[in-house]
Amino acid sequence: WTTFFLLNTVFISTGFNGLYIVFIGSAPEHHCLVPDANLTAGWGDAAIPVRVVDGEAVRSQCSRYRLDVLRNLSALGYVPGRDVNLSGLSQEPCLDGWTYSKAIYQSTIVTEWDLVCDNQWKVPFASSTLFVGYLLGSLISGQLSDRFGRKKVLFVSLAAQCMAVLLQSFSHSWRMFCVMFLFIGASQISLYISAFVLGKDSRSFIDHACDLLHAGAFLFYCIGYMTLPWIAYAIREWRTLLAVLAATSVVYIPLWWFIPESPRWLVTQGRSDEAEQIVRDAARRNGVEAPAVIFKEAEVLSETKKYTMLDVLRSRNIRCITLMCLVLWMAINIGYFGLSLNTSNLSGDPFMNCFLSAISEVPAYVVSAWLLKKCPRRRLLSIFLLIGGGVLLLIQFIPETLQSVALALEMTGKFGFTMAFGTVYIYTAELYPTVIRNVGMGMCSSAARVGSITAPYVIYLGTYNKILPYIVMGSLTMVSCVVNLFLPETLNKDLPETIDQMQHSRKMLPPPKKSHHNNLEIILLKYSSSDPNKY
């Protein structure tokens, strides 16, 4: 339990570092800089065109009236709006840069490198580099963990994340910022995978450790996510904020002496003595007596066939299930990360909006974990997707005067997507046969990364029309809800062990009637497969 708790604490750092782009990538109110060009005060104020948006007068953010024309009119003594009709004047882009409001942020990457107007696309691109890092890290972290050990990769990933965030705070250009974000994403997903695998390897000592660690990882991630807006509220300068977030990883250094290496991994590497020492130390701490012989030679698993993505694609049943799962994972990730990144664009206080978005995830994970124990997976996931996608489609009908209602609907959508996010992990793992479960989950994880990479660009559509991101995310979610109805149910069903079992069955069969004879037969078969002498 101590190992379980300490492993979960590292996920707080992923909550810190996963979504700070919401604040440092925010674009404050801005307009063209009007330098002192021999203009009167009246012409200086009138240099920025005004247009009506949703019934309100808004100053243009990307253009100004030509300064040479204004300079001539000012010299002639004309008064803007009285002697001159401003709408007839020619305009020019912001040739001298922009002026940014400091009412909320002292500085962001937007104000640092003028990522507005023609360069506005660079903000979602920077956000996507984090998720590209997730994709790359997920491809290599498993092999690194198998080669060098779970514990070493865990702490190297933690150190890499800390250093990458710190270096990012010293970025001298937008390109360097994006490159560092790539490394941050790779180290973050590597941190998650190595900690999760290390927790899975403890399943002999804690019942249902995999499910507990999965739920615990999300909940501790929420702690970091909920804390982030208050740190950002206290530190409004983006470089200082990143430096402080990087410094928080220092508190994890003592964990090196408290989190042991995986005994299972040590055994596979022929280091049984070290593995036995770790288990005996655990027995001593728990006040129990360890057996004289802990690891027998017969417990070393024999070589099994290695399965690849080609094996997944060969079977028609599994191929169809995989395609449907890919759609599910992609749509859920677009919705989840899209709404997470959109909090800075909502009306009201951006820090409170982010906090509300984070706190909505806690009951979502708890409720979904509880319902998964009793309710059919397919029906449950469909309901969650309907909640998430349905409310997003309703937002377009909310008038501008009821922004609080629109905010409540968006948080309800986030609640639905979060529950779907937690459910789809368990459901997908139960759909695949045991022999290709890891391969199938890896393919779905890659689809999830594609969805998260796409999410910033879906939110970017809001620069053209505010409701467009909600229509896109809501429509994709409703499509995935329909796709989900064609997947087989897995609750209280015997899950297939091999590809052949999956090929011969379109629907998962209910478990056979149990008897003492059947149970005994299963036990004997298990013993005979691991130790013929016991049979």
Coordinates of C-alpha atoms in Angstrom, one line a residue:
W1 CA 0.0 0.0 0.0
T2 CA 2.9 2.4 0.7
T3 CA 4.3 1.6 -2.8
F4 CA 0.9 2.1 -4.3
F5 CA 0.5 5.5 -2.6
L6 CA 4.0 6.8 -3.4
L7 CA 3.6 5.7 -7.1
N8 CA 0.4 7.7 -7.3
T9 CA 2.0 10.9 -6.0
V10 CA 4.1 11.2 -9.1
F11 CA 1.0 11.7 -11.2
I12 CA 0.4 15.0 -9.4
S13 CA 3.3 16.4 -11.5
T14 CA 1.6 15.3 -14.7
G15 CA -1.4 17.4 -13.7
F16 CA 0.9 20.4 -13.1
N17 CA 2.7 20.1 -16.4
G18 CA 0.0 18.7 -18.7
L19 CA -2.2 21.7 -19.2
Y20 CA -0.3 24.9 -18.2
I21 CA -0.5 25.9 -21.9
V22 CA -4.1 27.0 -21.0
F23 CA -2.5 29.9 -19.2
I24 CA 0.8 30.6 -20.8
G25 CA -0.7 30.3 -24.3
S26 CA -3.7 32.6 -23.6
A27 CA -4.1 35.7 -25.8
P28 CA -4.9 38.8 -23.7
E29 CA -6.9 41.7 -25.1
H30 CA -4.7 43.4 -27.8
H31 CA -4.6 45.9 -30.6
C32 CA -2.1 47.4 -33.0
L33 CA 0.6 49.5 -31.4
V34 CA 0.3 53.1 -32.4
P35 CA 3.8 54.8 -32.0
D36 CA 4.1 58.5 -31.2
A37 CA 3.8 59.8 -34.8
N38 CA 2.9 63.4 -34.3
L39 CA -0.7 62.6 -33.7
T40 CA -3.1 64.5 -31.5
A41 CA -4.7 62.6 -28.6
G42 CA -7.9 62.3 -30.5
W43 CA -6.3 60.8 -33.6
G44 CA -4.2 58.5 -31.5
D45 CA -7.3 57.0 -29.9
A46 CA -9.1 56.8 -33.2
A47 CA -6.2 55.0 -35.0
I48 CA -7.7 51.5 -34.3
P49 CA -10.8 50.6 -36.3
V50 CA -14.0 49.6 -34.4
R51 CA -16.4 47.0 -35.6
V52 CA -19.6 45.6 -34.1
V53 CA -19.6 42.0 -32.9
D54 CA -22.7 40.5 -31.3
G55 CA -24.1 44.0 -30.7
E56 CA -20.9 45.3 -29.0
A57 CA -18.3 47.7 -30.4
V58 CA -14.9 45.9 -30.5
R59 CA -11.5 47.3 -31.5
S60 CA -9.8 45.6 -34.3
Q61 CA -6.9 43.3 -33.2
C62 CA -5.1 43.0 -36.5
S63 CA -5.3 46.3 -38.3
R64 CA -5.1 50.1 -37.9
Y65 CA -5.7 53.1 -40.1
R66 CA -2.7 54.1 -42.1
L67 CA -0.5 56.3 -40.0
D68 CA 0.6 58.5 -42.9
V69 CA -3.0 59.4 -43.6
L70 CA -3.8 60.0 -39.9
R71 CA -0.6 62.2 -39.6
N72 CA -1.8 64.4 -42.5
L73 CA -5.3 64.7 -41.1
S74 CA -4.0 65.5 -37.7
A75 CA -1.7 68.2 -39.1
L76 CA -4.7 69.8 -40.9
G77 CA -6.6 70.1 -37.6
Y78 CA -9.4 67.8 -38.5
V79 CA -11.3 66.1 -35.7
P80 CA -12.0 62.3 -36.1
G81 CA -15.6 61.4 -36.4
R82 CA -16.7 65.0 -36.9
D83 CA -14.7 66.3 -39.8
V84 CA -13.7 62.9 -41.2
N85 CA -15.7 59.7 -41.7
L86 CA -13.3 57.0 -40.4
S87 CA -15.0 54.2 -42.2
G88 CA -13.7 55.6 -45.5
L89 CA -10.0 55.6 -44.4
S90 CA -7.6 52.9 -45.7
Q91 CA -6.2 50.4 -43.2
E92 CA -2.8 48.6 -42.8
P93 CA -1.6 45.7 -40.7
C94 CA 0.1 46.1 -37.3
L95 CA 3.5 47.0 -38.7
D96 CA 4.9 48.2 -35.3
G97 CA 3.6 45.2 -33.3
W98 CA 0.8 45.1 -30.7
T99 CA -0.2 46.5 -27.3
Y100 CA -1.4 43.8 -24.9
S101 CA -3.6 44.2 -21.8
K102 CA -2.0 43.2 -18.5
A103 CA -5.3 43.0 -16.6
I104 CA -5.0 39.2 -16.3
Y105 CA -1.5 38.1 -17.4
Q106 CA 1.8 40.0 -17.1
S107 CA 3.2 37.9 -20.0
T108 CA 2.4 34.8 -22.0
I109 CA 4.1 33.2 -25.0
V110 CA 1.5 35.1 -27.1
T111 CA 2.8 38.5 -25.9
E112 CA 6.4 37.3 -25.9
W113 CA 6.5 36.4 -29.6
D114 CA 3.3 38.1 -31.0
L115 CA 1.4 34.9 -31.7
V116 CA -1.7 36.7 -32.9
C117 CA -3.4 37.5 -36.2
D118 CA -1.3 35.8 -39.0
N119 CA 0.7 33.9 -36.3
Q120 CA -2.2 32.8 -34.3
W121 CA -1.9 29.2 -35.6
K122 CA 1.3 28.8 -33.7
V123 CA -0.5 28.5 -30.4
P124 CA -2.5 25.3 -31.3
F125 CA 0.6 24.0 -33.0
A126 CA 2.6 24.4 -29.8
S127 CA -0.1 22.6 -27.9
S128 CA 0.0 19.8 -30.4
T129 CA 3.7 19.3 -30.0
L130 CA 3.0 18.1 -26.4
F131 CA 0.7 15.4 -27.6
V132 CA 3.1 14.5 -30.4
G133 CA 5.6 13.9 -27.6
Y134 CA 3.0 11.7 -25.9
L135 CA 2.8 9.6 -29.1
L136 CA 6.6 9.2 -29.4
G137 CA 7.1 8.5 -25.7
S138 CA 4.4 5.8 -25.7
L139 CA 6.2 4.0 -28.5
I140 CA 9.6 3.8 -26.8
S141 CA 8.9 3.9 -23.0
G142 CA 7.7 0.3 -22.8
Q143 CA 10.8 -1.0 -24.4
L144 CA 13.1 1.2 -22.3
S145 CA 11.2 0.0 -19.2
D146 CA 11.7 -3.6 -20.2
R147 CA 15.4 -3.1 -21.0
F148 CA 16.6 -0.9 -18.1
G149 CA 14.0 -1.5 -15.4
R150 CA 10.8 0.2 -14.3
K151 CA 12.3 2.2 -11.4
K152 CA 15.2 3.6 -13.4
V153 CA 12.9 4.7 -16.3
L154 CA 10.4 6.2 -13.9
F155 CA 12.9 8.5 -12.2
V156 CA 14.8 9.3 -15.4
S157 CA 11.5 10.3 -16.9
L158 CA 10.7 12.5 -13.9
A159 CA 14.1 14.2 -14.1
A160 CA 13.7 14.6 -17.9
Q161 CA 10.3 16.2 -17.4
C162 CA 11.7 18.6 -14.8
M163 CA 14.7 19.6 -16.9
A164 CA 12.5 20.0 -20.1
V165 CA 10.1 22.3 -18.3
L166 CA 13.0 24.3 -16.8
L167 CA 14.7 24.7 -20.2
Q168 CA 11.3 25.6 -21.7
S169 CA 11.1 28.6 -19.3
F170 CA 14.4 29.9 -20.9
S171 CA 13.1 29.5 -24.5
H172 CA 14.5 32.3 -26.7
S173 CA 12.1 31.5 -29.6
W174 CA 8.8 29.8 -30.3
R175 CA 10.6 27.0 -32.1
M176 CA 12.7 26.2 -29.0
F177 CA 9.5 26.3 -26.9
C178 CA 7.9 23.7 -29.2
V179 CA 10.9 21.4 -29.2
M180 CA 11.0 21.5 -25.4
F181 CA 7.2 20.8 -25.3
L182 CA 7.9 17.7 -27.4
F183 CA 10.4 16.4 -24.8
I184 CA 7.9 17.2 -22.0
G185 CA 5.2 15.2 -23.6
A186 CA 7.5 12.2 -24.2
S187 CA 8.8 12.3 -20.6
Q188 CA 5.3 12.7 -19.2
I189 CA 3.8 9.6 -20.9
S190 CA 6.9 7.6 -20.1
L191 CA 6.5 8.6 -16.5
Y192 CA 2.9 7.4 -16.5
I193 CA 3.6 4.1 -18.3
S194 CA 6.6 3.2 -16.2
A195 CA 4.8 4.0 -12.9
F196 CA 1.7 2.1 -14.1
V197 CA 3.7 -1.0 -15.1
L198 CA 5.6 -0.9 -11.8
G199 CA 2.2 -0.8 -10.0
K200 CA 0.9 -3.7 -12.2
D201 CA 3.9 -5.8 -11.1
S202 CA 2.7 -5.4 -7.5
R203 CA -0.6 -7.2 -8.3
S204 CA 0.5 -10.3 -6.3
F205 CA 0.6 -8.2 -3.1
I206 CA -2.5 -6.0 -3.6
D207 CA -5.8 -7.4 -4.9
H208 CA -7.0 -5.5 -8.0
A209 CA -3.9 -3.4 -8.0
C210 CA -4.2 -2.6 -11.7
D211 CA -7.7 -1.1 -11.3
L212 CA -6.7 0.7 -8.2
L213 CA -3.6 2.2 -9.8
H214 CA -5.6 3.2 -12.8
A215 CA -8.2 5.0 -10.7
G216 CA -5.5 6.4 -8.4
A217 CA -3.5 7.8 -11.3
F218 CA -6.5 9.8 -12.6
L219 CA -7.4 11.1 -9.1
F220 CA -3.9 12.2 -8.2
Y221 CA -3.6 13.7 -11.7
C222 CA -6.7 15.7 -10.8
I223 CA -5.0 17.0 -7.6
G224 CA -2.2 18.5 -9.7
Y225 CA -4.8 19.7 -12.3
M226 CA -6.8 21.5 -9.6
T227 CA -3.7 23.0 -8.0
L228 CA -2.4 24.4 -11.3
P229 CA -4.9 27.3 -11.7
W230 CA -4.1 28.6 -8.2
I231 CA -0.3 28.5 -8.9
A232 CA -1.0 30.3 -12.2
Y233 CA -3.2 32.8 -10.3
A234 CA -0.3 33.7 -8.0
I235 CA 2.3 33.8 -10.8
R236 CA 1.1 35.7 -13.9
E237 CA 4.5 35.7 -15.7
W238 CA 4.9 32.6 -17.9
R239 CA 8.7 32.1 -17.5
T240 CA 8.5 32.3 -13.7
L241 CA 5.5 30.0 -13.7
L242 CA 7.3 27.3 -15.6
A243 CA 10.4 27.6 -13.4
V244 CA 8.2 27.1 -10.3
L245 CA 6.4 24.1 -11.8
A246 CA 9.8 22.5 -12.7
A247 CA 11.0 23.1 -9.1
T248 CA 8.1 21.1 -7.7
S249 CA 9.6 17.9 -9.0
V250 CA 12.4 18.1 -6.5
V251 CA 10.1 16.8 -3.8
Y252 CA 10.1 13.4 -5.6
I253 CA 13.9 12.8 -5.1
P254 CA 13.5 11.0 -1.7
L255 CA 11.1 8.5 -3.3
W256 CA 14.1 6.8 -4.9
W257 CA 14.8 5.2 -1.5
F258 CA 11.2 4.2 -0.8
I259 CA 10.0 2.8 -4.1
P260 CA 11.5 -0.6 -4.9
E261 CA 12.3 -2.1 -8.3
S262 CA 9.8 -4.5 -9.7
P263 CA 10.6 -8.0 -8.4
R264 CA 9.0 -9.6 -11.5
W265 CA 11.3 -7.6 -13.8
L266 CA 14.3 -8.6 -11.7
V267 CA 13.4 -12.2 -12.0
T268 CA 13.1 -12.0 -15.8
Q269 CA 16.6 -10.4 -15.8
G270 CA 18.0 -13.4 -13.8
R271 CA 18.5 -11.2 -10.7
S272 CA 16.4 -13.4 -8.4
D273 CA 18.5 -12.6 -5.3
E274 CA 17.7 -8.9 -5.6
A275 CA 14.0 -9.7 -6.1
E276 CA 13.9 -12.0 -3.1
Q277 CA 15.6 -9.4 -0.9
I278 CA 12.8 -6.9 -1.9
V279 CA 10.0 -9.4 -1.2
R280 CA 11.6 -10.4 2.2
D281 CA 11.9 -6.7 3.1
A282 CA 8.2 -6.2 2.3
A283 CA 7.4 -9.3 4.4
R284 CA 9.4 -7.8 7.3
R285 CA 7.6 -4.4 7.1
N286 CA 4.2 -6.1 6.9
G287 CA 5.0 -8.3 10.0
V288 CA 4.7 -11.6 8.2
E289 CA 7.1 -14.5 7.7
A290 CA 8.4 -15.1 4.2
P291 CA 8.7 -18.7 2.9
A292 CA 12.1 -20.3 2.8
V293 CA 12.0 -20.3 -1.1
I294 CA 10.2 -17.5 -2.8
F295 CA 11.1 -17.8 -6.5
K296 CA 11.2 -21.3 -7.9
E297 CA 12.8 -22.1 -11.2
A298 CA 9.5 -23.5 -12.4
E299 CA 7.9 -20.0 -12.0
V300 CA 9.9 -18.6 -14.8
L301 CA 7.5 -18.4 -17.7
S302 CA 8.4 -20.2 -20.9
E303 CA 8.7 -18.4 -24.3
T304 CA 5.4 -17.6 -25.9
K305 CA 4.5 -16.4 -29.4
K306 CA 5.0 -12.7 -29.9
Y307 CA 1.9 -11.0 -31.5
T308 CA 2.0 -7.9 -33.7
M309 CA -0.5 -5.5 -35.3
L310 CA -0.7 -7.8 -38.3
D311 CA -2.3 -10.5 -36.0
V312 CA -4.9 -8.0 -35.0
L313 CA -5.7 -7.1 -38.6
R314 CA -5.9 -10.7 -39.9
S315 CA -9.0 -11.6 -37.9
R316 CA -12.2 -10.1 -39.3
N317 CA -13.8 -9.9 -35.8
I318 CA -10.9 -8.3 -34.2
R319 CA -10.3 -6.0 -37.1
C320 CA -13.8 -4.6 -36.9
I321 CA -13.6 -4.2 -33.1
T322 CA -10.3 -2.4 -33.5
L323 CA -11.6 0.0 -36.0
M324 CA -14.6 0.9 -33.8
C325 CA -12.3 1.2 -30.8
L326 CA -10.0 3.6 -32.7
V327 CA -13.0 5.8 -33.5
L328 CA -14.1 5.8 -29.8
W329 CA -10.7 6.6 -28.5
M330 CA -10.1 9.4 -31.0
A331 CA -13.4 11.1 -30.4
I332 CA -13.2 10.9 -26.6
N333 CA -9.7 12.4 -26.6
I334 CA -10.7 15.2 -29.0
G335 CA -13.6 16.0 -26.6
Y336 CA -11.7 15.7 -23.4
F337 CA -8.6 17.6 -24.3
G338 CA -10.6 20.1 -26.4
L339 CA -12.7 21.1 -23.5
S340 CA -9.6 21.1 -21.2
L341 CA -7.8 23.5 -23.5
N342 CA -10.8 25.7 -24.1
T343 CA -11.2 26.9 -20.5
S344 CA -9.2 30.1 -21.2
N345 CA -11.7 31.0 -24.0
L346 CA -14.7 30.9 -21.7
S347 CA -16.4 33.9 -20.3
G348 CA -15.5 34.7 -16.7
D349 CA -12.4 34.2 -14.7
P350 CA -10.0 31.8 -16.5
F351 CA -8.5 30.5 -13.3
M352 CA -11.9 29.6 -11.8
N353 CA -13.0 28.1 -15.1
C354 CA -9.9 25.8 -15.1
F355 CA -10.5 24.9 -11.5
L356 CA -14.1 24.0 -12.2
S357 CA -13.0 21.9 -15.2
A358 CA -10.5 20.0 -13.0
I359 CA -12.8 19.5 -10.0
S360 CA -15.6 18.1 -12.3
E361 CA -13.2 15.2 -13.1
V362 CA -13.1 13.9 -9.5
P363 CA -16.7 12.8 -9.2
A364 CA -16.6 11.6 -12.8
Y365 CA -13.8 9.1 -12.1
V366 CA -15.4 8.0 -8.8
V367 CA -18.9 7.5 -10.3
S368 CA -17.6 5.7 -13.4
A369 CA -15.4 3.4 -11.4
W370 CA -18.4 2.5 -9.1
L371 CA -20.8 2.0 -12.0
L372 CA -18.3 -0.2 -13.9
K373 CA -18.6 -2.8 -11.2
K374 CA -22.4 -3.3 -11.8
C375 CA -23.5 -1.9 -15.1
P376 CA -23.0 -3.1 -18.7
R377 CA -20.0 -1.5 -20.3
R378 CA -21.6 -0.8 -23.7
R379 CA -24.7 0.9 -22.3
L380 CA -22.7 2.8 -19.7
L381 CA -20.3 4.2 -22.3
S382 CA -23.1 5.1 -24.6
I383 CA -24.8 7.1 -21.8
F384 CA -21.5 8.9 -21.0
L385 CA -21.0 9.8 -24.7
L386 CA -24.6 11.1 -25.0
I387 CA -24.0 13.3 -22.0
G388 CA -20.7 14.6 -23.3
G389 CA -21.7 15.2 -26.9
G390 CA -25.3 16.1 -26.4
V391 CA -24.7 19.1 -24.1
L392 CA -22.1 20.4 -26.5
L393 CA -24.6 20.4 -29.3
L394 CA -27.0 22.3 -27.1
I395 CA -24.5 25.2 -26.4
Q396 CA -25.2 26.7 -29.8
F397 CA -28.8 27.4 -28.8
I398 CA -27.8 29.3 -25.6
P399 CA -28.1 33.1 -26.0
E400 CA -25.1 35.4 -25.3
T401 CA -26.9 36.8 -22.2
L402 CA -26.9 33.4 -20.5
Q403 CA -23.2 32.7 -20.4
S404 CA -23.5 31.0 -17.0
V405 CA -25.8 28.4 -18.6
A406 CA -23.3 27.8 -21.4
L407 CA -20.5 27.4 -18.8
A408 CA -22.6 24.9 -16.8
L409 CA -23.3 22.9 -20.0
E410 CA -19.6 22.8 -20.9
M411 CA -18.7 21.6 -17.4
T412 CA -21.4 18.9 -17.8
G413 CA -19.9 17.9 -21.1
K414 CA -16.5 17.7 -19.4
F415 CA -18.0 15.5 -16.8
G416 CA -19.4 13.1 -19.4
F417 CA -16.2 13.0 -21.4
T418 CA -14.2 12.2 -18.2
M419 CA -16.5 9.3 -17.3
A420 CA -16.2 8.0 -20.9
F421 CA -12.4 8.5 -20.7
G422 CA -12.2 6.3 -17.6
T423 CA -14.6 3.7 -19.0
V424 CA -13.1 3.2 -22.4
Y425 CA -9.8 2.0 -20.9
I426 CA -11.5 -0.9 -19.0
Y427 CA -14.0 -1.7 -21.7
T428 CA -11.3 -1.9 -24.5
A429 CA -9.0 -4.1 -22.4
E430 CA -11.9 -6.6 -21.9
L431 CA -12.7 -6.7 -25.6
Y432 CA -9.4 -8.1 -26.8
P433 CA -8.2 -11.7 -26.4
T434 CA -5.5 -12.1 -23.7
V435 CA -2.7 -12.9 -26.2
I436 CA -3.1 -9.6 -28.2
R437 CA -4.5 -7.3 -25.4
N438 CA -1.3 -5.3 -25.1
V439 CA -1.0 -4.9 -28.9
G440 CA -4.7 -3.8 -29.2
M441 CA -4.4 -1.3 -26.3
G442 CA -1.3 0.1 -27.9
M443 CA -3.1 0.7 -31.2
C444 CA -6.0 2.4 -29.3
S445 CA -3.5 4.5 -27.4
S446 CA -2.0 5.7 -30.6
A447 CA -5.4 6.7 -31.9
A448 CA -5.9 8.6 -28.6
R449 CA -2.7 10.5 -29.3
V450 CA -3.9 11.4 -32.8
G451 CA -7.2 12.7 -31.2
S452 CA -5.3 14.8 -28.6
I453 CA -3.0 16.2 -31.3
T454 CA -6.1 17.2 -33.3
A455 CA -7.9 18.8 -30.3
P456 CA -6.0 22.2 -30.3
Y457 CA -7.0 22.7 -33.9
V458 CA -10.6 22.0 -33.2
I459 CA -10.6 24.7 -30.5
Y460 CA -8.8 27.0 -33.0
L461 CA -11.9 26.8 -35.2
G462 CA -13.5 29.1 -32.6
T463 CA -11.6 32.0 -34.1
Y464 CA -13.9 31.7 -37.1
N465 CA -17.1 30.9 -35.2
K466 CA -17.5 30.5 -31.5
I467 CA -19.9 27.5 -31.7
L468 CA -18.0 25.6 -34.4
P469 CA -15.7 23.7 -31.9
Y470 CA -18.8 22.5 -30.0
I471 CA -20.5 21.4 -33.2
V472 CA -17.5 19.4 -34.3
M473 CA -16.8 17.8 -30.9
G474 CA -20.5 17.1 -30.3
S475 CA -21.0 15.5 -33.8
L476 CA -17.9 13.3 -33.5
T477 CA -19.0 12.1 -30.1
M478 CA -22.5 11.3 -31.3
V479 CA -21.0 9.3 -34.2
S480 CA -18.8 7.4 -31.8
C481 CA -21.8 6.7 -29.6
V482 CA -23.5 5.0 -32.5
V483 CA -20.3 3.0 -33.3
N484 CA -20.2 1.9 -29.7
L485 CA -23.6 0.2 -30.0
F486 CA -22.0 -2.4 -32.4
L487 CA -19.4 -3.6 -29.9
P488 CA -20.1 -6.7 -27.8
E489 CA -20.9 -6.6 -24.1
T490 CA -18.3 -7.9 -21.7
L491 CA -19.9 -7.7 -18.2
N492 CA -20.2 -11.1 -16.6
K493 CA -18.9 -12.8 -19.8
D494 CA -16.0 -15.2 -20.2
L495 CA -13.5 -13.2 -22.1
P496 CA -11.6 -14.9 -25.0
E497 CA -8.1 -16.0 -24.3
T498 CA -6.9 -16.7 -27.9
I499 CA -7.5 -15.2 -31.4
D500 CA -9.2 -18.5 -32.4
Q501 CA -11.8 -18.1 -29.7
M502 CA -12.5 -14.6 -31.0
Q503 CA -12.8 -15.7 -34.6
H504 CA -15.4 -18.4 -33.9
S505 CA -17.6 -16.1 -31.8
R506 CA -19.2 -12.8 -32.9
K507 CA -20.6 -12.2 -29.4
M508 CA -19.0 -13.0 -26.1
L509 CA -20.7 -16.0 -24.5
P510 CA -22.1 -16.0 -21.0
P511 CA -20.0 -18.0 -18.5
P512 CA -20.7 -21.7 -18.3
K513 CA -22.5 -23.2 -15.3
K514 CA -20.0 -23.7 -12.6
S515 CA -19.6 -26.9 -10.7
H516 CA -17.0 -28.2 -8.2
H517 CA -15.8 -30.5 -11.0
N518 CA -15.3 -27.7 -13.5
N519 CA -13.5 -25.5 -10.9
L520 CA -11.2 -28.3 -10.0
E521 CA -10.5 -29.0 -13.6
I522 CA -9.5 -25.4 -14.3
I523 CA -7.2 -25.3 -11.3
L524 CA -5.5 -28.5 -12.4
L525 CA -5.0 -27.2 -15.9
K526 CA -3.5 -24.0 -14.5
Y527 CA -1.1 -26.0 -12.4
S528 CA -0.1 -28.3 -15.2
S529 CA 0.7 -25.4 -17.5
S530 CA 3.1 -23.8 -14.9
D531 CA 4.5 -26.8 -13.1
P532 CA 3.9 -30.3 -14.5
N533 CA 5.1 -31.9 -11.3
K534 CA 2.2 -30.4 -9.4
Y535 CA -0.3 -32.0 -11.7

